[in-house]
mmCIF file of C-alpha atoms in Angstrom:
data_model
loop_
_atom_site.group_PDB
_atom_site.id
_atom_site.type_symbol
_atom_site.label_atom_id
_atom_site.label_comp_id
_atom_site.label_asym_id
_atom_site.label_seq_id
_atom_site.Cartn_x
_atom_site.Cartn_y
_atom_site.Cartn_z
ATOM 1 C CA UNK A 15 81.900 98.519 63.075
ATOM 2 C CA UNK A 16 83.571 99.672 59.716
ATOM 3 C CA UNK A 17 87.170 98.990 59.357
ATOM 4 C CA UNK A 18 90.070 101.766 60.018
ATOM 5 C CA UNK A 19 88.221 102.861 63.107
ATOM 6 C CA UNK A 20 89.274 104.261 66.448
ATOM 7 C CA UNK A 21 86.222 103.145 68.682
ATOM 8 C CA UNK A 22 85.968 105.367 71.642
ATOM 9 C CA UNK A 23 85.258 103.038 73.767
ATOM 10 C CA UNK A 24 86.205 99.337 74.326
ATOM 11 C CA UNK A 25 83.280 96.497 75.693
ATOM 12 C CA UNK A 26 84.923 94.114 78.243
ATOM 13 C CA UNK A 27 82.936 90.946 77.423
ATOM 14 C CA UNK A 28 83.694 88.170 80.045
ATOM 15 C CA UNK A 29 81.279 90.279 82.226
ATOM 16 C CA UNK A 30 78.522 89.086 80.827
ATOM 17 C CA UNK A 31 79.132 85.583 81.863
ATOM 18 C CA UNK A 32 79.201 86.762 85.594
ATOM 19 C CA UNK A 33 75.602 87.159 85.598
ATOM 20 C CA UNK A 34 73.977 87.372 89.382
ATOM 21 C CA UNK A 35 76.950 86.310 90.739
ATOM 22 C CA UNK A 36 78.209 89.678 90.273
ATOM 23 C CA UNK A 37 76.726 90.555 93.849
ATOM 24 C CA UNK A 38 78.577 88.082 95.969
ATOM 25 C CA UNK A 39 81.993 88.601 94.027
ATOM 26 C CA UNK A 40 81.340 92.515 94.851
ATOM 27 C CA UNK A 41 81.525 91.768 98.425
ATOM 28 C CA UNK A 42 84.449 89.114 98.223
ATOM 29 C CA UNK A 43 86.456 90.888 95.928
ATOM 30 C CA UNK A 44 86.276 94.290 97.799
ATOM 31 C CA UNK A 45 87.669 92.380 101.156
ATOM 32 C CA UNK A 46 90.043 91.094 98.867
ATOM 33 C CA UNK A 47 91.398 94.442 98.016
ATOM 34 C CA UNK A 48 90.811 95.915 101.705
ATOM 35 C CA UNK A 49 93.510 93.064 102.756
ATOM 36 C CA UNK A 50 95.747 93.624 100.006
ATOM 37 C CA UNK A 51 95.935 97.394 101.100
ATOM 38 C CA UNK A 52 95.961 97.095 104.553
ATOM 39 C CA UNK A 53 98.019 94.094 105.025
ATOM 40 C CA UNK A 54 100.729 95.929 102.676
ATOM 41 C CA UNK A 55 100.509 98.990 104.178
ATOM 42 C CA UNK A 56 101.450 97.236 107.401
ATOM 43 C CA UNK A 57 104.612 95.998 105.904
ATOM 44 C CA UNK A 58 104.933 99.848 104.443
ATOM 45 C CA UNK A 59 104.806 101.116 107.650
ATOM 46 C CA UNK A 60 106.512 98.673 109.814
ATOM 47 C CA UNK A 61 110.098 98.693 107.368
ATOM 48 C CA UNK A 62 109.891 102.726 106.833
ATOM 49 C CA UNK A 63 109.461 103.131 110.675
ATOM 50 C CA UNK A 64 111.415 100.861 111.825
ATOM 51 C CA UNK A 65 115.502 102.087 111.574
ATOM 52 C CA UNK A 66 116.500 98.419 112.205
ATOM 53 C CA UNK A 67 115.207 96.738 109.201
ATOM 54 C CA UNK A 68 116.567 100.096 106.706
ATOM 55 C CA UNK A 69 118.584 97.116 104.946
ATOM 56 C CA UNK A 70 118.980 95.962 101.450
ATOM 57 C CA UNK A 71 116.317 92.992 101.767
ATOM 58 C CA UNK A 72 113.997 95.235 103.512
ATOM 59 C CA UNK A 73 114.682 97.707 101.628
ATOM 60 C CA UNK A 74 113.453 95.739 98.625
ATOM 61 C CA UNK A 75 110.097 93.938 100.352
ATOM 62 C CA UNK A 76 109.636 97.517 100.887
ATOM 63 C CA UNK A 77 109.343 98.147 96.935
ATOM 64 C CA UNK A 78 107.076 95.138 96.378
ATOM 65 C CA UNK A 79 104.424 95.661 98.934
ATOM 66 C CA UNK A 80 104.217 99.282 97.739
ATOM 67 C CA UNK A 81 103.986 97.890 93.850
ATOM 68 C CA UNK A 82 101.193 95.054 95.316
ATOM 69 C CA UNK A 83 99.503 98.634 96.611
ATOM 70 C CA UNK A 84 99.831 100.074 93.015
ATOM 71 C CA UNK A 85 98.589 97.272 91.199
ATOM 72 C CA UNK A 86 95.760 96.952 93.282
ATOM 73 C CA UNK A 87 94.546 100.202 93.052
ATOM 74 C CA UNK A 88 94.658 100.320 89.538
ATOM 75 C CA UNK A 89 92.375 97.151 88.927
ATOM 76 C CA UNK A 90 90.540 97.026 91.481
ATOM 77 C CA UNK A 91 88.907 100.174 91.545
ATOM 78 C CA UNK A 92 87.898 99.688 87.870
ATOM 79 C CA UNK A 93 86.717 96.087 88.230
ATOM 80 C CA UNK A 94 84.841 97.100 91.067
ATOM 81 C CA UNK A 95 82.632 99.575 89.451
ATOM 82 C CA UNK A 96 82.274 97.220 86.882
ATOM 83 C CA UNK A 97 81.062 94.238 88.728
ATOM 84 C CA UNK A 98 78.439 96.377 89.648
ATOM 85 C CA UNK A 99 77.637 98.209 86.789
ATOM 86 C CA UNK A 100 75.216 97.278 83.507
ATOM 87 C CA UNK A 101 77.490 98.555 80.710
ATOM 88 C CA UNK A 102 80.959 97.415 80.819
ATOM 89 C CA UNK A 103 82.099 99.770 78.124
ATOM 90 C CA UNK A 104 85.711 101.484 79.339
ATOM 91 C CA UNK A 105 86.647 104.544 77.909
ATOM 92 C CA UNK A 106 89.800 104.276 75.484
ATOM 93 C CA UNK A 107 91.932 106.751 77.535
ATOM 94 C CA UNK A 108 91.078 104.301 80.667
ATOM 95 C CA UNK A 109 91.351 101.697 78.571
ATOM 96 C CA UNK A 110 95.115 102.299 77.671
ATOM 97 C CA UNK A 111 95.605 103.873 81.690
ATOM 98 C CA UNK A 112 94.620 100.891 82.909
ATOM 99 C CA UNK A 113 97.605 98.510 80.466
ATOM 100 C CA UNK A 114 100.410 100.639 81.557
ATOM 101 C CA UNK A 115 99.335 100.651 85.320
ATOM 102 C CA UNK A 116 98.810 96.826 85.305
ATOM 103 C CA UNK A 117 101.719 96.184 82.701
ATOM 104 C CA UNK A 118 103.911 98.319 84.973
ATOM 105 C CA UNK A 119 103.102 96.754 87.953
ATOM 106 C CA UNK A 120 103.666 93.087 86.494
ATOM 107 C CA UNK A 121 107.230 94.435 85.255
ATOM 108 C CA UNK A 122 108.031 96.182 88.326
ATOM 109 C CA UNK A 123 107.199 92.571 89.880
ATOM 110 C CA UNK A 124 109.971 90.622 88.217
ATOM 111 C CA UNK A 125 112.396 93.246 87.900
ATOM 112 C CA UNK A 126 112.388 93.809 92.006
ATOM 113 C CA UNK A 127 112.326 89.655 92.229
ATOM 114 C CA UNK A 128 115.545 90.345 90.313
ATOM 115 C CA UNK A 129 117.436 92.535 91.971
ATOM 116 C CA UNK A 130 116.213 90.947 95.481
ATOM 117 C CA UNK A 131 117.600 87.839 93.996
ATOM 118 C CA UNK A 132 120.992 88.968 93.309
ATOM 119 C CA UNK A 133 121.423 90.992 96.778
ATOM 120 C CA UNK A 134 120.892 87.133 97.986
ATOM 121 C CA UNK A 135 123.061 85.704 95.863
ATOM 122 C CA UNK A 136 125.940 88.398 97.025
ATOM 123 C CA UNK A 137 124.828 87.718 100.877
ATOM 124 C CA UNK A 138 125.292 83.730 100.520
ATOM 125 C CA UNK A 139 128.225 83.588 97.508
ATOM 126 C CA UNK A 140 130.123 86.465 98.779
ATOM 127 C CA UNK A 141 129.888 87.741 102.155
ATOM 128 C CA UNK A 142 132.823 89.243 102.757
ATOM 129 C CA UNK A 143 132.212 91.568 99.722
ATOM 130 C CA UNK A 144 128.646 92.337 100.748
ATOM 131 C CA UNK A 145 128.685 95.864 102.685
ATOM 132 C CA UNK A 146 131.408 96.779 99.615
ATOM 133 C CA UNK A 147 128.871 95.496 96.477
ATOM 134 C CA UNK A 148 125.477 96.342 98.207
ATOM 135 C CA UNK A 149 125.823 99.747 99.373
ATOM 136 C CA UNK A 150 123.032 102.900 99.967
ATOM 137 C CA UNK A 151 124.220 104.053 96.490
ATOM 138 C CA UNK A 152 123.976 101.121 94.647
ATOM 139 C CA UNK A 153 120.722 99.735 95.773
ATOM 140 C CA UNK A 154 119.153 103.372 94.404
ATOM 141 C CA UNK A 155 120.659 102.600 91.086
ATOM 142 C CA UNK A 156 118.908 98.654 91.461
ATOM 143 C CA UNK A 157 115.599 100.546 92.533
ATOM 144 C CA UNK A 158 115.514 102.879 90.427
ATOM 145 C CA UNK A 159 116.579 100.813 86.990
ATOM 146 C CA UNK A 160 114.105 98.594 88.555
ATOM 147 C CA UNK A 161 111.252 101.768 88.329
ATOM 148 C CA UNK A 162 112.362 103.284 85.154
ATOM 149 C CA UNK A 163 113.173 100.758 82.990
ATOM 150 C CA UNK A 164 109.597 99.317 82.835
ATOM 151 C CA UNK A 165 108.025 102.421 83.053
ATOM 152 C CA UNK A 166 109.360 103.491 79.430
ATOM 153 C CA UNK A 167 109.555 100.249 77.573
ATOM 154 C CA UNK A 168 105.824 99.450 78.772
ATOM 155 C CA UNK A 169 104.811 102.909 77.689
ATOM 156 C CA UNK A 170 106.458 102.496 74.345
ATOM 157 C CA UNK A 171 104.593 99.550 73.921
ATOM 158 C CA UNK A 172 100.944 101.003 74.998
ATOM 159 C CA UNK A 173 101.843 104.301 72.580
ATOM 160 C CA UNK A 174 102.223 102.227 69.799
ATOM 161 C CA UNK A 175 98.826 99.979 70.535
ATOM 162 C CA UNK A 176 97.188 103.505 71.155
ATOM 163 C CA UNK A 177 98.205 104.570 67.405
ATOM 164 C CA UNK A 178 96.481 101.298 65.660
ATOM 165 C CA UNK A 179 93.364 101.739 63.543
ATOM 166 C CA UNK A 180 91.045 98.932 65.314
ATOM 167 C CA UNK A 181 88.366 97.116 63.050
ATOM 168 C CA UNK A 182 86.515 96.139 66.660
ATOM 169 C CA UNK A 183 86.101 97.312 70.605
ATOM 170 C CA UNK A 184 85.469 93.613 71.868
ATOM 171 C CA UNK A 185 87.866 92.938 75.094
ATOM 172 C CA UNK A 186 87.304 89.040 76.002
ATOM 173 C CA UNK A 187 88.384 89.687 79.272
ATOM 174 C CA UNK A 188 87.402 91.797 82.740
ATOM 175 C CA UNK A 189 90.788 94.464 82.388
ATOM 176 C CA UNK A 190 92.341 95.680 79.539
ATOM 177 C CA UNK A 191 95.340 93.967 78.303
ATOM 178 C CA UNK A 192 97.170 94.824 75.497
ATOM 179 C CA UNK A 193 97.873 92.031 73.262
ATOM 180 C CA UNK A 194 93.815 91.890 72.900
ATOM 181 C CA UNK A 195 93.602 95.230 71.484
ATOM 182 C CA UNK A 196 96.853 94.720 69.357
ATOM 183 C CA UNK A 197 94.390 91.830 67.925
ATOM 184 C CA UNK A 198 91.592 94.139 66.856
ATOM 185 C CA UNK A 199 93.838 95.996 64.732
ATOM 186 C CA UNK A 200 92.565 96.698 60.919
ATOM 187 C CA UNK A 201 96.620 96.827 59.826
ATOM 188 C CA UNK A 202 100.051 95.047 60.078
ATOM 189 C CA UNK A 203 100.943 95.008 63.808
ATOM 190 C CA UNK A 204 104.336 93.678 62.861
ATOM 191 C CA UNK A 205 106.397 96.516 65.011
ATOM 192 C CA UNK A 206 103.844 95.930 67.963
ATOM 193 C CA UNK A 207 105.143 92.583 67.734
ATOM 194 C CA UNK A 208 108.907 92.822 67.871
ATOM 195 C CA UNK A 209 108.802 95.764 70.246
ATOM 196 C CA UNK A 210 106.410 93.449 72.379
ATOM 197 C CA UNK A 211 108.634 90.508 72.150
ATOM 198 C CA UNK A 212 111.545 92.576 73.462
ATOM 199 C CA UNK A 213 109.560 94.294 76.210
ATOM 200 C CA UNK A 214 108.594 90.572 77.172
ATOM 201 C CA UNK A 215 112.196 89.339 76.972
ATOM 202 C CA UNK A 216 113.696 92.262 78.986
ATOM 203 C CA UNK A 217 111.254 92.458 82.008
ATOM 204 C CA UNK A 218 109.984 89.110 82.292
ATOM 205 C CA UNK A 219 112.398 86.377 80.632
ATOM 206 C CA UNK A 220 115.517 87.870 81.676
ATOM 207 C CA UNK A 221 114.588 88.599 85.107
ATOM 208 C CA UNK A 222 113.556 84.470 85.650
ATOM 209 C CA UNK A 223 117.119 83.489 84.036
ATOM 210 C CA UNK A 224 118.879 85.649 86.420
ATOM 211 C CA UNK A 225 116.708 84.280 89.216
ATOM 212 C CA UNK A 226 117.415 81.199 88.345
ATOM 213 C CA UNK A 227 121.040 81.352 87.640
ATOM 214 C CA UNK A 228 121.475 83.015 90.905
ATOM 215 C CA UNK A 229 119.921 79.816 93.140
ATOM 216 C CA UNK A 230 121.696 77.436 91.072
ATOM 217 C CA UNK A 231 124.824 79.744 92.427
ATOM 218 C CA UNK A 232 123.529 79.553 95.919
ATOM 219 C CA UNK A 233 122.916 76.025 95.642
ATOM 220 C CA UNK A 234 126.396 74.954 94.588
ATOM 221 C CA UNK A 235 127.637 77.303 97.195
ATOM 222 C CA UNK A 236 125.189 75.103 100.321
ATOM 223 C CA UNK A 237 126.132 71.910 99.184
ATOM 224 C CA UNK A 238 129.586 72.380 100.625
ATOM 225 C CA UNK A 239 128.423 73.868 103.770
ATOM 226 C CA UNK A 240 127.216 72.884 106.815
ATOM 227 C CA UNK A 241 123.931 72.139 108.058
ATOM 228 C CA UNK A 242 123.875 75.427 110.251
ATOM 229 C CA UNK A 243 124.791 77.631 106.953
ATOM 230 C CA UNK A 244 122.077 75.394 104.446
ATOM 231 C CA UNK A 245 119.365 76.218 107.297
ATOM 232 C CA UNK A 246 120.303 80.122 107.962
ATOM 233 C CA UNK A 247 120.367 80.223 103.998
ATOM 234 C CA UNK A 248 116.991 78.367 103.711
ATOM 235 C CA UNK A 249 115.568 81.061 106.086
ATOM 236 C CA UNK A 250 117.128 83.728 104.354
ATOM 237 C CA UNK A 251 116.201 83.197 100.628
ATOM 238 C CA UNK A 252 112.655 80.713 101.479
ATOM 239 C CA UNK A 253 110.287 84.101 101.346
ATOM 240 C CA UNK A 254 111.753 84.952 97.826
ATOM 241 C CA UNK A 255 111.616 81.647 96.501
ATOM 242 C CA UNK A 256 108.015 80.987 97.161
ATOM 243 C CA UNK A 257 107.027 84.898 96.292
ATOM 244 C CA UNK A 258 109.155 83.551 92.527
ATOM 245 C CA UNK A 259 107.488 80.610 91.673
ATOM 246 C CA UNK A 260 104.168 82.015 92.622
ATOM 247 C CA UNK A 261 104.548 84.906 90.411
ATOM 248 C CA UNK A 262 106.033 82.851 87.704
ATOM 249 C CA UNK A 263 103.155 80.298 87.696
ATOM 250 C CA UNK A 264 100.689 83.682 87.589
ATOM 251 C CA UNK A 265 102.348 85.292 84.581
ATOM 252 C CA UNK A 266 103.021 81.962 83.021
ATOM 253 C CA UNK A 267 99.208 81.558 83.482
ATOM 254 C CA UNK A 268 98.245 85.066 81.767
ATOM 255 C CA UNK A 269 100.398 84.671 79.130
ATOM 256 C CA UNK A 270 99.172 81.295 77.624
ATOM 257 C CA UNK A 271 95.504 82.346 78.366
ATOM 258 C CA UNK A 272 96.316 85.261 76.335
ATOM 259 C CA UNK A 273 97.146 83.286 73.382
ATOM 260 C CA UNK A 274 93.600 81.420 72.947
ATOM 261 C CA UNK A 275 90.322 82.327 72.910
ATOM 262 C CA UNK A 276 88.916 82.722 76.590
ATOM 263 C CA UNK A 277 85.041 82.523 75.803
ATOM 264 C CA UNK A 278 85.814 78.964 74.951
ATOM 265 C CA UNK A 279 86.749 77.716 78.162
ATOM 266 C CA UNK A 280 84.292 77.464 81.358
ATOM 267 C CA UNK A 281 83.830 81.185 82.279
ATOM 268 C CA UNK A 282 84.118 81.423 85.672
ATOM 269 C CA UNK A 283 87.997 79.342 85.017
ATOM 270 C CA UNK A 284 88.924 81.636 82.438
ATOM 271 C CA UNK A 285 87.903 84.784 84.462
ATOM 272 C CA UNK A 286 89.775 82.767 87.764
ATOM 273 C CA UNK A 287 92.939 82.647 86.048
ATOM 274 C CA UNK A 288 92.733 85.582 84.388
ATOM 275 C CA UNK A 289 92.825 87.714 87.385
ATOM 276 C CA UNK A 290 95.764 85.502 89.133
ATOM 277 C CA UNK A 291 98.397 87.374 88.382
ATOM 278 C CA UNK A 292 96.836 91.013 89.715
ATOM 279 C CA UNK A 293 95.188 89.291 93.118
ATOM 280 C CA UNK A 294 97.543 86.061 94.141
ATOM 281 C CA UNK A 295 101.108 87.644 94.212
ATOM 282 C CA UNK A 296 99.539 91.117 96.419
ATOM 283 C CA UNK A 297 97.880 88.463 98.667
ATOM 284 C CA UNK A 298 100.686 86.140 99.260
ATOM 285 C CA UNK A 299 103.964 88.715 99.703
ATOM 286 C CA UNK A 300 102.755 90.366 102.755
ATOM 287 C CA UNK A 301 101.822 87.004 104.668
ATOM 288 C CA UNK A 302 105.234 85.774 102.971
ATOM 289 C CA UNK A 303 107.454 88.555 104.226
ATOM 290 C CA UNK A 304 105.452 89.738 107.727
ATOM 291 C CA UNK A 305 105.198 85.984 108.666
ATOM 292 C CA UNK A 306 108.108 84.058 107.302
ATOM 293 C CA UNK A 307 110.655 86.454 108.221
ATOM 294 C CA UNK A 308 111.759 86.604 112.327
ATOM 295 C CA UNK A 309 112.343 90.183 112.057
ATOM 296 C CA UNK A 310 109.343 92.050 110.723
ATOM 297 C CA UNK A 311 106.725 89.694 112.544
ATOM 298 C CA UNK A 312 108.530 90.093 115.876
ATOM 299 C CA UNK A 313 108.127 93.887 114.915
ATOM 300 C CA UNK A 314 104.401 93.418 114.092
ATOM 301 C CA UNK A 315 103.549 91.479 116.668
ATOM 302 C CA UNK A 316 105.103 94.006 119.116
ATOM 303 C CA UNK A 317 103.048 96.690 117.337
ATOM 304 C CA UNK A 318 99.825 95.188 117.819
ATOM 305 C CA UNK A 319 100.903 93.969 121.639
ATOM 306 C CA UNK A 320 101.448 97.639 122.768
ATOM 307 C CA UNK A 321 98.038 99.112 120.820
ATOM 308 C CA UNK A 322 96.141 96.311 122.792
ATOM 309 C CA UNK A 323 97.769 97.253 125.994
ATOM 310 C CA UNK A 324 97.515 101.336 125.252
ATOM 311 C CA UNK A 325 93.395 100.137 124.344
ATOM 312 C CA UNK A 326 93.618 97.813 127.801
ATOM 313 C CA UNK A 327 94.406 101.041 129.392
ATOM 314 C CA UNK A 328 91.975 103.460 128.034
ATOM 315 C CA UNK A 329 89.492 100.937 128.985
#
């Protein structure tokens, strides 16, 4: 391809190391995505319906099982039609649609793991200022810096990638992510670079500090408590602390793959960990949240008690 070129369409390589085993990942990975939906849009329904659990937390799980929903349906319907298809060329429009929905969705990830971290940290280090700090008005502000923020720095970043001259359309990887195509670039990509590095600081490293810092808070606060407060706290704060590390371990993952050359590794690893951080974290919050926490399983299990009975009846 001759250089100072904008290809129309970009070829997502690590397909063709898939082979016939496209056919059986077909079938797994669609009942992947059918339990990522549904089981999500069980926690959807159950908080939205439910006026008891229209709280902060809830509130909050809310937000991520409707951004697991989002994330989901904007790679897996792609990689879908893909596993199945011959020619794994992706337009460049859906190319760059398909960065900012799973860029977005990553974001939206740590910035919500943010915010639900600090509404813990005010529930455990300051209770008595809780219903003051952690009102209706101020958890739309959390949400919706939460939304927004992301939404324009991740677009600012995939506008700029859009306007580079590419000297290639080679994608070693099953979804489009944007540091690859920054790499096929025929010119500097020094500004891609530093606005990338402080899209990357803002929405991922910051958000893991403040997680952090807010448990190390927490934990200085339990270890002058009793054992009653350490185990309400444990049950508490438990679903967010296994929903942070294993989104932390995905993104560290996809960021140090991204930094060496996948089609040198074993293929079927490289396309595993690859997709970690779009599959894992969708998967794990709603058996997290619906079984860890009392409330919304009691709630669930209620649900599906009365539509056997109602079935029972029919019958």
């Amino acid at each position: 391809m001759e250089n100072n070129t904008s290809p129309l369409y970009f070829n997502l390589t690590m397909f063709m190391n898939i082979g016939n085993y496209r056919y059986p990942a077909f079938v797994l990975c669609l009942l992947l995505c059918a339990f990522i939906v549904s089981a999500n849009l069980v926690v959807i329904v159950v908080i939205a319906r439910e006026k008891s659990l229209h709280e902060p937390m809830y509130i909050f799980i809310l937000c991520l099982s409707v951004n697991s929903v989002y994330g989901s349906a904007g790679f897996f319907f792609r990689f879908l039609k893909d596993l199945l298809s011959d020619s794994h060329l992706i337009s460049r429009p859906a190319c760059f649609t398909q960065i900012y929905v799973i860029y977005t969705y990553a974001s939206y990830e740590l910035t919500l793991l943010g915010i639900m971290a600090y509404d813990r940290y005010v529930a455990v280090c300051q209770p008595l200022h809780y219903h003051s700090k952690i009102t209706s008005r101020m958890i739309s502000k959390l949400v919706a810096i939460a939304w927004i923020y992301p939404a324009f720095s991740v677009g600012t970043c995939v506008y700029l990638s859009s306007r580079l001259p590419l000297c290639d359309n080679k994608i070693p990887k099953v979804f489009c992510a944007n540091w690859n195509v920054v790499k096929l670039s025929c010119v500097s990509t020094a500004l891609n670079n530093l606005v990338g590095m402080l899209v990357t600081t803002s929405t991922v490293f910051l958000p893991l500090v403040f997680v952090l810092y807010t448990y190390t808070r927490i934990f200085l606060v339990c270890r002058k408590r009793s054992s009653e407060f350490k185990s309400k706290v444990i049950q508490s704060c438990l679903p967010h602390i296994i929903t942070f590390v294993n989104y932390s371990i995905t993104v560290f993952c996809d960021v140090s793959l991204s930094r060496i050359n996948l089609e040198e590794l074993n293929p079927f690893l490289a396309i595993i960990l690859s997709l970690e951080f779009v599959v894992i974290p969708p998967i794990l919050n709603p058996l997290v949240y619906g079984l860890k926490l009392p409330e919304i399983r009691k709630i669930i299990l209620r649900t599906l008690s009365c539509s056997k009975s109602a079935q029972t009846v029919k019958a």
